[in-house]
């Protein structure tokens, strides 16, 4: 049974209990019954946080919110960070907002793109403390195409046979922007930023979630460059095996964006795939992203990630997780 909320009633919104409706077998749920233009109650925050940890990514449709609303919503769940380590084009007055704008990417990357990386990735794992969670709001979306997919990294780990779990538990991997094969032009502004200000981290291949205690397969094509201590050939073969498990369609959910849709995902337990069906179409697609300050990943043996280059990425406020 759905909950109907009057859009102009603050009292009704503040009293509403979010309704959580799962949308796929392993990941994803729609949230109804709240208007994100209004401040959430503590009970609503607790319900949404619990759903996030269970379903990994949540979808809120028909949310007519602005930058300030998005930042305020994000801040109820943690410390909001600056937009991105390499972003210098945040909307004026909103340094926390990253514009995922197809109109800007041609200049940054030397080719038409609809995200900075059209490969499966967990946000900014090159950092020693990748974001704990991400909020993405759709502003301008195409009539066809432009979908985003998410995968459950906990399900990917659980899907491995026991011998591979034991192997993965003891491995560590180097994460850097672009992974093994960066997609941007070597002379683009983005390539120059990654070369002059490198951000590289060694993470455990299996990450233990700091809240749920679940283990996830913490490797993705967008950032994972190599497995530490192995030859290039050995690393590539094992990474391909792990990537196949991470991107197994059984663990995924796909979102058809519409203007006003907000996606909120646990970046510690998911990876996502930006659209590839719009390349060379000159279609405009604009979304706005905020991220929450993350913790330093820890593996099954209790060992933490190790920074090779780059500092921790911190916000200025405080909040929960």
CSV table of N, CA, C and O in Angstrom, one decimal, residues 5-63:
chain,number,residue,atom,x,y,z
A,5,UNK,N,1.4,11.7,0.0
A,5,UNK,CA,1.8,12.9,0.7
A,5,UNK,C,1.5,14.2,0.0
A,5,UNK,O,1.7,14.3,-1.2
A,6,UNK,N,0.8,15.1,0.6
A,6,UNK,CA,0.5,16.4,0.0
A,6,UNK,C,1.8,17.2,-0.1
A,6,UNK,O,2.5,17.4,0.9
A,7,UNK,N,2.2,17.6,-1.3
A,7,UNK,CA,3.5,18.2,-1.6
A,7,UNK,C,3.6,19.6,-0.8
A,7,UNK,O,4.7,20.0,-0.5
A,8,UNK,N,2.4,20.2,-0.5
A,8,UNK,CA,2.5,21.5,0.2
A,8,UNK,C,2.3,21.4,1.7
A,8,UNK,O,2.0,22.4,2.3
A,9,UNK,N,2.3,20.3,2.2
A,9,UNK,CA,2.0,20.1,3.6
A,9,UNK,C,3.3,19.7,4.4
A,9,UNK,O,3.6,18.5,4.4
A,10,UNK,N,3.9,20.6,5.1
A,10,UNK,CA,5.1,20.3,5.9
A,10,UNK,C,4.7,19.4,7.0
A,10,UNK,O,5.5,18.4,7.3
A,11,UNK,N,3.6,19.6,7.6
A,11,UNK,CA,3.2,18.7,8.8
A,11,UNK,C,3.0,17.3,8.3
A,11,UNK,O,3.5,16.3,9.0
A,12,UNK,N,2.4,17.1,7.2
A,12,UNK,CA,2.1,15.7,6.7
A,12,UNK,C,3.5,15.1,6.4
A,12,UNK,O,3.7,13.9,6.7
A,13,UNK,N,4.4,15.8,5.7
A,13,UNK,CA,5.7,15.2,5.4
A,13,UNK,C,6.5,14.9,6.6
A,13,UNK,O,7.1,13.8,6.7
A,14,UNK,N,6.4,15.7,7.6
A,14,UNK,CA,7.2,15.5,8.8
A,14,UNK,C,6.7,14.3,9.6
A,14,UNK,O,7.5,13.7,10.4
A,15,UNK,N,5.4,13.9,9.4
A,15,UNK,CA,4.9,12.8,10.1
A,15,UNK,C,4.9,11.5,9.3
A,15,UNK,O,4.6,10.4,9.9
A,16,UNK,N,5.2,11.6,8.1
A,16,UNK,CA,5.2,10.4,7.2
A,16,UNK,C,6.2,9.4,7.5
A,16,UNK,O,7.4,9.7,7.8
A,17,UNK,N,5.9,8.1,7.4
A,17,UNK,CA,6.8,7.0,7.5
A,17,UNK,C,7.2,6.6,6.1
A,17,UNK,O,6.4,6.3,5.3
A,18,UNK,N,8.5,6.6,5.8
A,18,UNK,CA,8.9,6.2,4.4
A,18,UNK,C,8.5,4.7,4.1
A,18,UNK,O,8.5,3.9,5.0
A,19,UNK,N,7.9,4.6,3.0
A,19,UNK,CA,7.6,3.2,2.5
A,19,UNK,C,8.7,2.7,1.6
A,19,UNK,O,9.1,3.3,0.6
A,20,UNK,N,9.2,1.5,1.9
A,20,UNK,CA,10.4,0.9,1.2
A,20,UNK,C,9.9,-0.2,0.4
A,20,UNK,O,9.3,-1.2,0.9
A,21,UNK,N,10.1,-0.2,-0.9
A,21,UNK,CA,9.6,-1.2,-1.8
A,21,UNK,C,10.8,-1.8,-2.6
A,21,UNK,O,11.3,-1.1,-3.5
A,22,UNK,N,11.3,-3.0,-2.3
A,22,UNK,CA,12.4,-3.6,-3.1
A,22,UNK,C,12.1,-3.7,-4.6
A,22,UNK,O,10.9,-3.9,-4.9
A,23,UNK,N,13.1,-3.5,-5.4
A,23,UNK,CA,12.9,-3.6,-6.9
A,23,UNK,C,13.6,-4.6,-7.6
A,23,UNK,O,13.4,-4.8,-8.8
A,24,UNK,N,14.6,-5.3,-6.9
A,24,UNK,CA,15.4,-6.4,-7.6
A,24,UNK,C,15.7,-7.4,-6.6
A,24,UNK,O,15.6,-7.2,-5.3
A,25,UNK,N,16.3,-8.5,-7.0
A,25,UNK,CA,16.5,-9.6,-6.1
A,25,UNK,C,17.6,-9.4,-5.1
A,25,UNK,O,17.5,-9.9,-3.9
A,26,UNK,N,18.7,-8.7,-5.5
A,26,UNK,CA,19.8,-8.5,-4.6
A,26,UNK,C,20.1,-7.1,-4.2
A,26,UNK,O,20.9,-6.9,-3.3
A,27,UNK,N,19.4,-6.1,-4.8
A,27,UNK,CA,19.8,-4.7,-4.6
A,27,UNK,C,18.7,-3.8,-5.1
A,27,UNK,O,18.0,-4.1,-6.0
A,28,UNK,N,18.6,-2.7,-4.4
A,28,UNK,CA,17.7,-1.6,-4.8
A,28,UNK,C,16.3,-1.6,-4.2
A,28,UNK,O,15.7,-2.7,-4.0
A,29,UNK,N,15.8,-0.4,-3.8
A,29,UNK,CA,14.5,-0.2,-3.3
A,29,UNK,C,14.0,1.2,-3.6
A,29,UNK,O,14.8,2.1,-3.7
A,30,UNK,N,12.7,1.3,-3.9
A,30,UNK,CA,12.1,2.6,-4.0
A,30,UNK,C,11.6,3.1,-2.7
A,30,UNK,O,11.1,2.3,-1.9
A,31,UNK,N,11.8,4.4,-2.5
A,31,UNK,CA,11.3,5.0,-1.2
A,31,UNK,C,10.2,6.0,-1.6
A,31,UNK,O,10.4,6.9,-2.4
A,32,UNK,N,9.1,5.9,-1.0
A,32,UNK,CA,8.0,6.8,-1.1
A,32,UNK,C,7.5,7.3,0.2
A,32,UNK,O,7.9,6.7,1.3
A,33,UNK,N,6.7,8.4,0.2
A,33,UNK,CA,6.1,8.9,1.5
A,33,UNK,C,6.9,10.0,2.1
A,33,UNK,O,6.6,10.4,3.2
A,34,UNK,N,8.0,10.5,1.4
A,34,UNK,CA,8.7,11.6,2.0
A,34,UNK,C,8.9,12.6,0.8
A,34,UNK,O,9.0,12.3,-0.3
A,35,UNK,N,8.9,13.9,1.2
A,35,UNK,CA,9.3,15.0,0.3
A,35,UNK,C,10.6,15.6,0.7
A,35,UNK,O,10.7,16.2,1.8
A,36,UNK,N,11.6,15.5,-0.1
A,36,UNK,CA,12.9,15.9,0.3
A,36,UNK,C,13.2,17.4,0.3
A,36,UNK,O,14.2,17.8,0.7
A,37,UNK,N,12.1,18.1,0.0
A,37,UNK,CA,12.2,19.6,0.2
A,37,UNK,C,12.1,20.0,1.7
A,37,UNK,O,12.4,21.1,2.1
A,38,UNK,N,11.5,19.0,2.5
A,38,UNK,CA,11.3,19.3,3.9
A,38,UNK,C,12.3,18.5,4.7
A,38,UNK,O,12.8,17.5,4.3
A,39,UNK,N,12.6,19.1,5.9
A,39,UNK,CA,13.5,18.4,6.8
A,39,UNK,C,13.0,17.1,7.2
A,39,UNK,O,11.8,16.9,7.6
A,40,UNK,N,13.9,16.1,7.2
A,40,UNK,CA,13.5,14.7,7.7
A,40,UNK,C,13.5,14.7,9.2
A,40,UNK,O,14.3,15.3,9.9
A,41,UNK,N,12.6,13.9,9.8
A,41,UNK,CA,12.6,13.6,11.2
A,41,UNK,C,13.7,12.6,11.5
A,41,UNK,O,14.2,11.9,10.6
A,42,UNK,N,14.0,12.5,12.8
A,42,UNK,CA,15.0,11.4,13.1
A,42,UNK,C,14.5,10.0,12.8
A,42,UNK,O,15.3,9.2,12.4
A,43,UNK,N,13.2,9.8,13.0
A,43,UNK,CA,12.6,8.5,12.6
A,43,UNK,C,12.8,8.2,11.1
A,43,UNK,O,13.0,7.1,10.7
A,44,UNK,N,12.5,9.2,10.3
A,44,UNK,CA,12.6,9.0,8.9
A,44,UNK,C,14.1,8.7,8.5
A,44,UNK,O,14.4,7.9,7.7
A,45,UNK,N,15.0,9.5,9.1
A,45,UNK,CA,16.4,9.2,8.8
A,45,UNK,C,16.8,7.8,9.2
A,45,UNK,O,17.5,7.1,8.5
A,46,UNK,N,16.4,7.4,10.4
A,46,UNK,CA,16.7,6.0,10.8
A,46,UNK,C,16.2,5.0,9.9
A,46,UNK,O,16.8,4.0,9.5
A,47,UNK,N,14.9,5.2,9.4
A,47,UNK,CA,14.3,4.2,8.5
A,47,UNK,C,15.0,4.2,7.1
A,47,UNK,O,15.3,3.1,6.6
A,48,UNK,N,15.4,5.4,6.6
A,48,UNK,CA,16.1,5.4,5.3
A,48,UNK,C,17.5,4.8,5.5
A,48,UNK,O,18.0,4.1,4.6
A,49,UNK,N,18.2,5.1,6.6
A,49,UNK,CA,19.5,4.6,6.8
A,49,UNK,C,19.5,3.0,6.9
A,49,UNK,O,20.3,2.3,6.3
A,50,UNK,N,18.5,2.5,7.6
A,50,UNK,CA,18.4,1.0,7.7
A,50,UNK,C,18.1,0.4,6.3
A,50,UNK,O,18.7,-0.6,6.0
A,51,UNK,N,17.3,1.1,5.5
A,51,UNK,CA,17.0,0.6,4.2
A,51,UNK,C,18.2,0.7,3.3
A,51,UNK,O,18.5,-0.2,2.5
A,52,UNK,N,19.0,1.7,3.4
A,52,UNK,CA,20.2,1.9,2.6
A,52,UNK,C,21.2,0.7,2.9
A,52,UNK,O,21.8,0.1,2.0
A,53,UNK,N,21.4,0.4,4.2
A,53,UNK,CA,22.3,-0.7,4.5
A,53,UNK,C,21.8,-2.1,4.0
A,53,UNK,O,22.6,-3.0,3.7
A,54,UNK,N,20.5,-2.2,4.0
A,54,UNK,CA,19.9,-3.5,3.6
A,54,UNK,C,19.9,-3.6,2.0
A,54,UNK,O,20.3,-4.6,1.5
A,55,UNK,N,19.4,-2.6,1.4
A,55,UNK,CA,19.2,-2.6,-0.1
A,55,UNK,C,20.3,-2.0,-0.9
A,55,UNK,O,20.3,-2.1,-2.1
A,56,UNK,N,21.2,-1.3,-0.3
A,56,UNK,CA,22.4,-0.7,-0.9
A,56,UNK,C,22.2,0.5,-1.8
A,56,UNK,O,23.1,1.4,-1.8
A,57,UNK,N,21.1,0.6,-2.5
A,57,UNK,CA,20.8,1.8,-3.3
A,57,UNK,C,19.3,2.0,-3.2
A,57,UNK,O,18.5,1.1,-3.3
A,58,UNK,N,18.9,3.3,-2.9
A,58,UNK,CA,17.5,3.7,-2.8
A,58,UNK,C,17.2,4.7,-3.9
A,58,UNK,O,18.0,5.6,-4.2
A,59,UNK,N,15.9,4.7,-4.4
A,59,UNK,CA,15.5,5.6,-5.4
A,59,UNK,C,14.3,6.4,-4.9
A,59,UNK,O,13.3,5.8,-4.4
A,60,UNK,N,14.4,7.7,-5.0
A,60,UNK,CA,13.3,8.6,-4.6
A,60,UNK,C,12.9,9.3,-5.9
A,60,UNK,O,13.7,10.0,-6.5
A,61,UNK,N,11.6,9.1,-6.4
A,61,UNK,CA,11.2,9.8,-7.6
A,61,UNK,C,10.4,11.0,-7.3
A,61,UNK,O,9.9,11.2,-6.2
A,62,UNK,N,10.2,11.9,-8.3
A,62,UNK,CA,9.4,13.1,-8.2
A,62,UNK,C,9.8,14.0,-7.1
A,62,UNK,O,8.9,14.5,-6.4
A,63,UNK,N,11.1,14.2,-6.9
A,63,UNK,CA,11.6,15.1,-5.9
A,63,UNK,C,12.1,16.4,-6.5
A,63,UNK,O,13.1,16.4,-7.1
